[in-house]
Short mmCIF file of C-alpha atoms in Angstrom, two decimals:
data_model
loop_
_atom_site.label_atom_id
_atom_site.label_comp_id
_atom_site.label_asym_id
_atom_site.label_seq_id
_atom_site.Cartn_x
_atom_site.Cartn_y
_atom_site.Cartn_z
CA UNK C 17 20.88 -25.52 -19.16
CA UNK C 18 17.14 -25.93 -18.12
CA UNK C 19 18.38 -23.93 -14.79
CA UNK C 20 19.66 -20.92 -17.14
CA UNK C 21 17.22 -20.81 -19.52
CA UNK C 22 14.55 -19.98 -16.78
CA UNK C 23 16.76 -17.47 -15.81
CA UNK C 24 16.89 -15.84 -19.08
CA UNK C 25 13.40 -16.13 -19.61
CA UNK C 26 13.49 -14.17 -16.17
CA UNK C 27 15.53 -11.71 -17.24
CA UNK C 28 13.53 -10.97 -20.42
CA UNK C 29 9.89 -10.60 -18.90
CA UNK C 30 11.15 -8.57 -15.59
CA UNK C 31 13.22 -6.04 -18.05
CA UNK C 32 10.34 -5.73 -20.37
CA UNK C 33 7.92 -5.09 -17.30
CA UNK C 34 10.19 -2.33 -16.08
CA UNK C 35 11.97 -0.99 -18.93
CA UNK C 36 9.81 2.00 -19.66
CA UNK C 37 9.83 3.38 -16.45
CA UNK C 38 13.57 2.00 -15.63
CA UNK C 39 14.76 4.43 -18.66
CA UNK C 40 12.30 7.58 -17.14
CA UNK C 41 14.38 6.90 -14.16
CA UNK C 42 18.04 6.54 -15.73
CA UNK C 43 17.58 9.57 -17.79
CA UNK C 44 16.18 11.64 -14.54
CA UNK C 45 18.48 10.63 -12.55
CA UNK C 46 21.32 11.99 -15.19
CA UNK C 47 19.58 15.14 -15.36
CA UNK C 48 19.29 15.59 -11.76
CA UNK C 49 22.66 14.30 -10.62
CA UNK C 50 24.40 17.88 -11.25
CA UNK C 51 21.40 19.88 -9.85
CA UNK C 52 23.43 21.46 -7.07
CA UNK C 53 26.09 22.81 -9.20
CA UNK C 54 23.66 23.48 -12.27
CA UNK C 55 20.45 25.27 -10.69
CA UNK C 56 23.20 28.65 -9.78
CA UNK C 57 24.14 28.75 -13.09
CA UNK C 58 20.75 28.58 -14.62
CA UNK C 59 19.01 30.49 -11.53
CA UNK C 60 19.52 34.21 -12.16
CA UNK C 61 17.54 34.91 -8.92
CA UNK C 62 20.21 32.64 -7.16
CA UNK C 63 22.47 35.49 -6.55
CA UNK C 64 22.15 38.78 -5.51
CA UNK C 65 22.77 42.56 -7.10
CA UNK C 66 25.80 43.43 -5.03
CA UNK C 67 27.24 41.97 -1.73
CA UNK C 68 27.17 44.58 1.37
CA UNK C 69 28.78 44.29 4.34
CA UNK C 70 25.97 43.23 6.74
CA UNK C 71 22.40 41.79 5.77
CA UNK C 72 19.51 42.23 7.49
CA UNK C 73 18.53 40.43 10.10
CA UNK C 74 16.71 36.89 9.81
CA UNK C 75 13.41 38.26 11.18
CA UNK C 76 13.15 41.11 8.80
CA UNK C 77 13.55 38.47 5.99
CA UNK C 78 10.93 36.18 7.47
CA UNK C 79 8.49 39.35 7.79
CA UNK C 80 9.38 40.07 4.09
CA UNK C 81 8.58 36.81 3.17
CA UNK C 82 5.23 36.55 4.95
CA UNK C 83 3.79 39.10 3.26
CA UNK C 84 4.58 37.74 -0.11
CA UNK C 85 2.67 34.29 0.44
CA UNK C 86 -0.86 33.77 1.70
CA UNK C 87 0.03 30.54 3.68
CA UNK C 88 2.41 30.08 6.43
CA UNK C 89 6.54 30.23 5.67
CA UNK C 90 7.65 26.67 6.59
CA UNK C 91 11.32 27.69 6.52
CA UNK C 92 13.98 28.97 4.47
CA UNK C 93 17.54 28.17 2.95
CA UNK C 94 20.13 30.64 3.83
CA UNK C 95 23.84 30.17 2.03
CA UNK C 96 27.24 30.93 3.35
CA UNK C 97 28.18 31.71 -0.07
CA UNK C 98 27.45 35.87 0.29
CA UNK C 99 26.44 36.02 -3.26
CA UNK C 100 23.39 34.21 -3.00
CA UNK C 101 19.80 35.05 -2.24
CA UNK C 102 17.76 33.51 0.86
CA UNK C 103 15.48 31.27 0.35
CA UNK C 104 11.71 31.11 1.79
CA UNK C 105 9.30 28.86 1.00
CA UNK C 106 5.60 27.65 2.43
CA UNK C 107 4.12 24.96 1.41
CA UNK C 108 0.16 24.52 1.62
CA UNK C 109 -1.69 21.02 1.26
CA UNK C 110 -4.59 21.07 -1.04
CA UNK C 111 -7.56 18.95 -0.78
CA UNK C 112 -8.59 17.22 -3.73
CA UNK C 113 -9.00 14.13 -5.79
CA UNK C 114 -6.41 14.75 -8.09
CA UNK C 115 -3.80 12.12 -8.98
CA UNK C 116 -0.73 14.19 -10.17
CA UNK C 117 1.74 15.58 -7.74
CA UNK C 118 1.54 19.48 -8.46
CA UNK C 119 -2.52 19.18 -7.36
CA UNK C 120 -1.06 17.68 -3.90
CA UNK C 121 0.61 21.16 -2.48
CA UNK C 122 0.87 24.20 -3.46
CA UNK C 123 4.91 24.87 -3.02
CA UNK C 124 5.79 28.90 -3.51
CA UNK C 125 9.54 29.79 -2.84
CA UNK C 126 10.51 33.21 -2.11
CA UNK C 127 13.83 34.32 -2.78
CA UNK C 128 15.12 37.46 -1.14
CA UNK C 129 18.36 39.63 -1.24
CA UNK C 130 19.57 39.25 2.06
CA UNK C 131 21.26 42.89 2.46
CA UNK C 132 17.96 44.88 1.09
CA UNK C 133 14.96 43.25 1.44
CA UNK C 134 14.41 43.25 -2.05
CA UNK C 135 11.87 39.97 -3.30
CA UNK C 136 14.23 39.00 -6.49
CA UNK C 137 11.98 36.29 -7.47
CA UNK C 138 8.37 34.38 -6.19
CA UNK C 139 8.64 30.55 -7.40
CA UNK C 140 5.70 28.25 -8.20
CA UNK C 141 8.07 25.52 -7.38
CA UNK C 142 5.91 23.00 -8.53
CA UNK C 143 6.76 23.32 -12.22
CA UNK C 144 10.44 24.91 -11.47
CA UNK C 145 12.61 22.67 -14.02
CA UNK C 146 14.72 20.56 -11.54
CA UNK C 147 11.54 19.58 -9.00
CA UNK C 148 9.67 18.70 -12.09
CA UNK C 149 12.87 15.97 -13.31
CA UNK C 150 12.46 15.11 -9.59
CA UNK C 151 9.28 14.78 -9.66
CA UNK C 152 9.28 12.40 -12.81
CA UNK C 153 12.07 10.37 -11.28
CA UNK C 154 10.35 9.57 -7.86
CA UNK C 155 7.16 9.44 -8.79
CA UNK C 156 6.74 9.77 -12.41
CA UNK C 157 4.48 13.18 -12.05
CA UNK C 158 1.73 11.37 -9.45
CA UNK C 159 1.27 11.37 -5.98
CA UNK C 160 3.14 9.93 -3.78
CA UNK C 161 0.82 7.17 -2.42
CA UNK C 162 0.61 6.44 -6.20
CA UNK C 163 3.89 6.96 -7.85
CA UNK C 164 6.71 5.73 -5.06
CA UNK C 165 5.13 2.17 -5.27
CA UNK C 166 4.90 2.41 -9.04
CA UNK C 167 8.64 3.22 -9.32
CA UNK C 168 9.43 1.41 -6.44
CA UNK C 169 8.28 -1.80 -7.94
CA UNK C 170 10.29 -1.29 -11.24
CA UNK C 171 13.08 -0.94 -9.22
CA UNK C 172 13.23 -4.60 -7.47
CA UNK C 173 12.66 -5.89 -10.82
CA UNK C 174 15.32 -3.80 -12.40
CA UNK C 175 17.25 -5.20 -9.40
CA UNK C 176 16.22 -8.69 -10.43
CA UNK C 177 17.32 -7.84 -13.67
CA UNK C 178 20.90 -7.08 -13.13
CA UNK C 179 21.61 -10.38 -10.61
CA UNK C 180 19.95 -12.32 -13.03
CA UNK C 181 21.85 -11.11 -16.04
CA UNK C 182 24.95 -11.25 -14.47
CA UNK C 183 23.97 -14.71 -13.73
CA UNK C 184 23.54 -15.06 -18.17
CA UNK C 185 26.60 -13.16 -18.69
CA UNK C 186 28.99 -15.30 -16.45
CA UNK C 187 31.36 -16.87 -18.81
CA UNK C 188 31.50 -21.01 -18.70
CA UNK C 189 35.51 -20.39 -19.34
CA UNK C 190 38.63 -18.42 -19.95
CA UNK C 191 38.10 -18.41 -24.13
CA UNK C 192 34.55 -17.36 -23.56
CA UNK C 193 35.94 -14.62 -21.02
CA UNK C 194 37.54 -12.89 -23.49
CA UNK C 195 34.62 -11.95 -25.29
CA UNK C 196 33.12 -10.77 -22.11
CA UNK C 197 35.67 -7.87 -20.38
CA UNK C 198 35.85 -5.86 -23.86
CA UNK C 199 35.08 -4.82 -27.01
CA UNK C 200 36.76 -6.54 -29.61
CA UNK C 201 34.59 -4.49 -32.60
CA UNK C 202 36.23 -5.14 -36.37
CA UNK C 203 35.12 -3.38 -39.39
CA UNK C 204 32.84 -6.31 -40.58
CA UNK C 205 31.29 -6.08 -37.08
CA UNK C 206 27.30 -6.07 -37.21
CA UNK C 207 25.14 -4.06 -35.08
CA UNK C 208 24.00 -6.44 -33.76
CA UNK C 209 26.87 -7.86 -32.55
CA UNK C 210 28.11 -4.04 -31.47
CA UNK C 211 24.53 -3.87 -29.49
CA UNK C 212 25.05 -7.34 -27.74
CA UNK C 213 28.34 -6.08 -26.57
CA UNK C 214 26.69 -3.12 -25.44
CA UNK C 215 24.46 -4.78 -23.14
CA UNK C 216 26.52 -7.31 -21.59
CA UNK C 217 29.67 -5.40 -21.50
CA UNK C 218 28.39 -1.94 -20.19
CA UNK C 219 25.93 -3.74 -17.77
CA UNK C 220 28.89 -5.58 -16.16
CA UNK C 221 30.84 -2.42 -15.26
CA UNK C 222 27.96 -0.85 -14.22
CA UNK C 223 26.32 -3.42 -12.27
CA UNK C 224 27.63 -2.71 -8.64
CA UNK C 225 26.89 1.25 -9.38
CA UNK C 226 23.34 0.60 -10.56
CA UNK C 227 22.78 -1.43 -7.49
CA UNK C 228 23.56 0.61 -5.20
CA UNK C 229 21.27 3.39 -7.27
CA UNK C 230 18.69 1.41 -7.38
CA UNK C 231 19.08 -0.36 -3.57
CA UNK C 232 19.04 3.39 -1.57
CA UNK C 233 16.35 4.92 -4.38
CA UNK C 234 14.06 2.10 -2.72
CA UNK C 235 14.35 3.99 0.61
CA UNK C 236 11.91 6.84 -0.56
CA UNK C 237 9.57 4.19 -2.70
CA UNK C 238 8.37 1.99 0.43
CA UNK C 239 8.35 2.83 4.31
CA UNK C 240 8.52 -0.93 4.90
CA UNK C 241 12.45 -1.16 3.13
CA UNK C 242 13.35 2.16 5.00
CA UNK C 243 12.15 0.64 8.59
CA UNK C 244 13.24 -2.79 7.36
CA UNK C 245 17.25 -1.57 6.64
CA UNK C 246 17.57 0.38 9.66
CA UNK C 247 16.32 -2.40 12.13
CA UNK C 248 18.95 -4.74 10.01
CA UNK C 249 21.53 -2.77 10.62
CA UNK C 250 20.57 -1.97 13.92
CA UNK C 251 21.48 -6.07 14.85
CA UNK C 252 17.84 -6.21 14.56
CA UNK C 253 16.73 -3.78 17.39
CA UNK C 254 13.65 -1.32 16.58
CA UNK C 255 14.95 1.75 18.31
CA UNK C 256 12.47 3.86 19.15
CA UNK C 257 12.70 7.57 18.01
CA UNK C 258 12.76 10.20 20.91
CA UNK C 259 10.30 12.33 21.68
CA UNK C 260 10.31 15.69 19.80
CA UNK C 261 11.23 18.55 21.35
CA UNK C 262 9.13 21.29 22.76
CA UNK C 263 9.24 25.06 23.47
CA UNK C 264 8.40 26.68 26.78
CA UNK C 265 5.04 28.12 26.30
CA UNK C 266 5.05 29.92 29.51
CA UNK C 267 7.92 32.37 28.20
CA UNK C 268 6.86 35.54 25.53
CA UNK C 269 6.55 35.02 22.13
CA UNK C 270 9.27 36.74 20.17
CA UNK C 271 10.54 36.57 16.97
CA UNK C 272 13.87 38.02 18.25
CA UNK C 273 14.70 34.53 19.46
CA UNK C 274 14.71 33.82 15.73
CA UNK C 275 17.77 35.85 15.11
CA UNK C 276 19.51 34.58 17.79
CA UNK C 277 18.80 30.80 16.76
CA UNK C 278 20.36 31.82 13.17
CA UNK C 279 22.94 33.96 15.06
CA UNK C 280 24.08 30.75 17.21
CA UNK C 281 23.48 27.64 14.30
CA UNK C 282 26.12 29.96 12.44
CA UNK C 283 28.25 30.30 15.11
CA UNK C 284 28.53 26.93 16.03
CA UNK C 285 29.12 26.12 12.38
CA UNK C 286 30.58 28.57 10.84
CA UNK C 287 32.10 26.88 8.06
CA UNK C 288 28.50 24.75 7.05
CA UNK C 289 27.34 25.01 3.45
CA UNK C 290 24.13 26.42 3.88
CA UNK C 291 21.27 26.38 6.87
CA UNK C 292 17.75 25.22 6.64
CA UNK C 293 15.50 26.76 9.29
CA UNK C 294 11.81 24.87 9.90
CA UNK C 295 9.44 27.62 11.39
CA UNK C 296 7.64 25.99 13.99
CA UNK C 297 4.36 25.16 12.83
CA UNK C 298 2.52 25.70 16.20
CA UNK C 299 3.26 27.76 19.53
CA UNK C 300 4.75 24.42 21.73
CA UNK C 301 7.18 23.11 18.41
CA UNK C 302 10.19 23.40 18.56
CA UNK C 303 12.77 25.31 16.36
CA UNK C 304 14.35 22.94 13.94
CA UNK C 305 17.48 23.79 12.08
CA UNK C 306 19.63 21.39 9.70
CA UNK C 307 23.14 22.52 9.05
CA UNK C 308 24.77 21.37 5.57
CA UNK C 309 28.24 20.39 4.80
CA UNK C 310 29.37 19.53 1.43
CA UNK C 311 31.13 16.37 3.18
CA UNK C 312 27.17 14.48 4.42
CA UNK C 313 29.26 12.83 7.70
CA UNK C 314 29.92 16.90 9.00
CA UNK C 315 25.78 17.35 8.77
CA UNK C 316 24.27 18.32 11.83
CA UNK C 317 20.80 19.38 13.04
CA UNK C 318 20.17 21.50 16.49
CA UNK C 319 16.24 22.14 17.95
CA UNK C 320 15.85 25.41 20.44
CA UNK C 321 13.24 26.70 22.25
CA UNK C 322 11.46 28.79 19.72
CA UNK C 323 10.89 31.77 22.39
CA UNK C 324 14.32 31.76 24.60
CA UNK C 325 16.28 30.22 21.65
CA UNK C 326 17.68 27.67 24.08
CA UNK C 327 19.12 24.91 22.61
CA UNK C 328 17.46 21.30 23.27
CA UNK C 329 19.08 18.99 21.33
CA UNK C 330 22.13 18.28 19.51
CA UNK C 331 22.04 16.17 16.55
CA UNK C 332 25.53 14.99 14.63
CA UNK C 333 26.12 12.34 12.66
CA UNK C 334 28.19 10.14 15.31
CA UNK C 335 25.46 10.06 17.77
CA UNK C 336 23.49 8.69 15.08
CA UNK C 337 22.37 4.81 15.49
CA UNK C 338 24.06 2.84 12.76
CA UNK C 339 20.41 2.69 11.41
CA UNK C 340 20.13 6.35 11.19
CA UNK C 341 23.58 7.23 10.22
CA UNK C 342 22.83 4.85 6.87
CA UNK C 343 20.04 6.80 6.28
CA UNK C 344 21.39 10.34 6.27
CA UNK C 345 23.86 9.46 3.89
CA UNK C 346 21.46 7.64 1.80
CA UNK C 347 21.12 10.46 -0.41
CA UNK C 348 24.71 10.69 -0.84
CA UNK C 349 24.98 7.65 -2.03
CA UNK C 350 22.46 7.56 -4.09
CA UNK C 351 23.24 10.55 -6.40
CA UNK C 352 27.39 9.76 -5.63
CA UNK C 353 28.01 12.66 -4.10
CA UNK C 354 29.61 10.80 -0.86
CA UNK C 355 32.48 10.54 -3.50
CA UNK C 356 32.22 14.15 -4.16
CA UNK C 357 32.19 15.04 -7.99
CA UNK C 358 34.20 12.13 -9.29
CA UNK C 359 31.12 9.96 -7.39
CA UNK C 360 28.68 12.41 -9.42
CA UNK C 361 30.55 11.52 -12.69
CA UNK C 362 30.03 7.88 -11.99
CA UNK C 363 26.09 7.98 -10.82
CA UNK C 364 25.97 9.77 -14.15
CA UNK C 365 27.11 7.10 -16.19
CA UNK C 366 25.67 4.36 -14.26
CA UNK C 367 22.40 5.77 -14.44
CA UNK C 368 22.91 6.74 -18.22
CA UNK C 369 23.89 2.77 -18.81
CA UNK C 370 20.99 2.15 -17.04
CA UNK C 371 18.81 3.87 -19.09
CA UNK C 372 20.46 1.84 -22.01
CA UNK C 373 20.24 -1.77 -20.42
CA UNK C 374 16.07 -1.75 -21.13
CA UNK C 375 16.59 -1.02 -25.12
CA UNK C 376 19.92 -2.19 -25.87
CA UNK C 377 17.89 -5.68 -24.31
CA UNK C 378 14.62 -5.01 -26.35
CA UNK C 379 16.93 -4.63 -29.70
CA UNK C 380 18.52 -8.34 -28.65
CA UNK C 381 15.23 -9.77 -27.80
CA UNK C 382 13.79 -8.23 -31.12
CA UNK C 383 16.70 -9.48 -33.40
CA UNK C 384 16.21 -12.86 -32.33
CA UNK C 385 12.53 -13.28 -32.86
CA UNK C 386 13.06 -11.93 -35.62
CA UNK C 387 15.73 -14.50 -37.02
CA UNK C 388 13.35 -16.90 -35.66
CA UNK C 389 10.29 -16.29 -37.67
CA UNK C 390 12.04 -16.13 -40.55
CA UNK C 391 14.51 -19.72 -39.97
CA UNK C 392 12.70 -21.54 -37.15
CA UNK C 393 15.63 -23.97 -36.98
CA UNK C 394 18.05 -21.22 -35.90
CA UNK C 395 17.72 -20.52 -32.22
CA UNK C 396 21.47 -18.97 -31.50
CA UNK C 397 22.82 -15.82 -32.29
#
């Protein structure tokens, strides 16, 4: 009993610690969940006027684009879909002492019609509504050096939380196991009864879901966890990473090659979801390009020579260490979209329960001081 009671008292202090920011994060994460299928809808400058039969080539885009933003493009989103707009952005770092994320870079997105040239739309992404719920999730609106550790920290204790209250829930036998799977609400059944329930029973279901949420979430909120994982699952090997790529310097510089980089990632893959292209930052990088599936284990990436448009490397997801093929279907986990939208649905609810667990908790804690000031002899429910 001693044992449990320490656990409880656990429970209690690590959920109040983190409750605040574990219910910032559950709602977030409801809210951003469906932000693939929901930004379209709400995006007018998504899509484009009309669909022709050919668009313009990828290096009259980028030159479009350049001239709409006084810092470098850094790449650019282009769809398969043929109704939607392509996507440019540059991002610039700023130098100040500011603690709040949108004072860290200054992130314009440029969003051209791909069969006229025309600039629908010019983003300050910073406050665009999804990046901002983002933006409160991961870091709760600071910096990263500030915020990841903040939320990061919640999120062991929330972690804490859950083994430890499964630990409380754990029924001693079969007739206290029947109050445990489900809700058996009557009439005369008082809230607070109802909110017990609530807690317990909802947490249970939920507890393997929120886990995993909260166990691949911790990936982006600490370098060490992210190293740490991968060298576990590695059989406790550091691989090192290869050497990045370079271009042939000696050869002319032409943004031709450009089109013929798109030309051939599309080729290779026609059926992809969309293509990110990274312009090379500097005359000897090379030309990075990440091709995306709606199934994560189809991604690939490919690096050319940013003048020839050789290719240099080949990057799929079974070449992958088991280290690295974790982590580029961490995401995918961790919004349930491995699962496609049935594994959405559920990170929805699990994160929505989540958000629940810290106040459905507070209201039990509250009750029972409450019953205790006013009989101190009373110390059950």
């Amino acid at each position: 009993m001693k044992i449990k009671k320490t656990i409880g008292k656990i429970h209690l202090w690590l959920g109040l610690a983190s409750g605040l920011i574990v219910i910032i994060l559950g709602i977030t994460g409801c809210l951003y969940v469906f932000e693939e299928e929901l930004r379209p809808l709400v995006h007018k400058h998504y899509h484009v006027d009309e669909v022709k039969k050919t668009p313009l080539p990828f290096s009259k885009l980028l030159a479009i684009a350049e001239t709409q933003s006084e810092n470098p493009i850094s790449g650019c989103k282009i769809y398969n879909n043929k109704d939607r707009t392509v996507a440019f952005w540059s991002f610039n770092k700023l130098e100040n002492n500011s603690i709040w994320y949108w004072d860290d870079y200054d992130r314009l997105y440029i969003y051209i019609d791909p069969y006229t040239g025309k600039v629908e739309k010019l983003e300050d992404y910073n406050f665009e509504f999804f990046f901002v719920v983002r933006m409160l999730h991961q870091t709760l609106f600071l910096k990263h050096d500030i915020g990841d550790p903040i939320v990061g920290t919640a999120t062991i204790l929330f972690v804490i939380s859950l083994i430890t209250g499964l630990i409380l829930w754990w029924p001693k036998n079969k007739s206290a196991a029947k109050q445990r799977f489900w809700f058996r609400w009557k009439d005369t059944t008082k809230w607070k009864r109802k909110n017990y329930d609530l807690h317990n029973i909802l947490g249970y279901y939920m507890m393997i879901f929120a886990l995993i949420i909260a166990l691949t979430g911790l990936i982006w909120a600490f370098e060490w966890y992210d190293s740490g994982l991968q060298w576990a699952l590695n059989g406790g090997q550091t691989i090192e990473k290869s050497e990045k790529s370079v271009s042939d310097t000696t050869q002319v510089n032409s943004k031709n090659s450009f089109d013929k980089i798109y030309n051939t990632t599309k080729q290779l893959h026609p059926k992809a979801d969309n293509y990110i292209l990274f312009i090379p930052k500097d005359s000897a990088a090379a030309f990075n390009t990440f091709i995306k599936y709606e199934n994560c284990f189809n991604n690939a990436s490919i690096e050319y020579d940013q003048y020839s448009g050789k290719i240099l490397k080949t990057n799929s997801f079974d070449n992958k260490n088991t280290g690295e093929k974790f982590r580029s279907i961490n995401y995918d986990l961790h919004v349930g979209s491995i699962l496609g939208l049935p594994g959405k649905v559920l990170a929805f609810f699990a994160s929505f329960v989540s958000a629940g667990l810290p106040i459905t908790g507070f209201l039990i804690w509250w009750g029972r001081n409450k019953k205790k000031k006013k009989d101190p002899a009373e110390t059950g429910e």
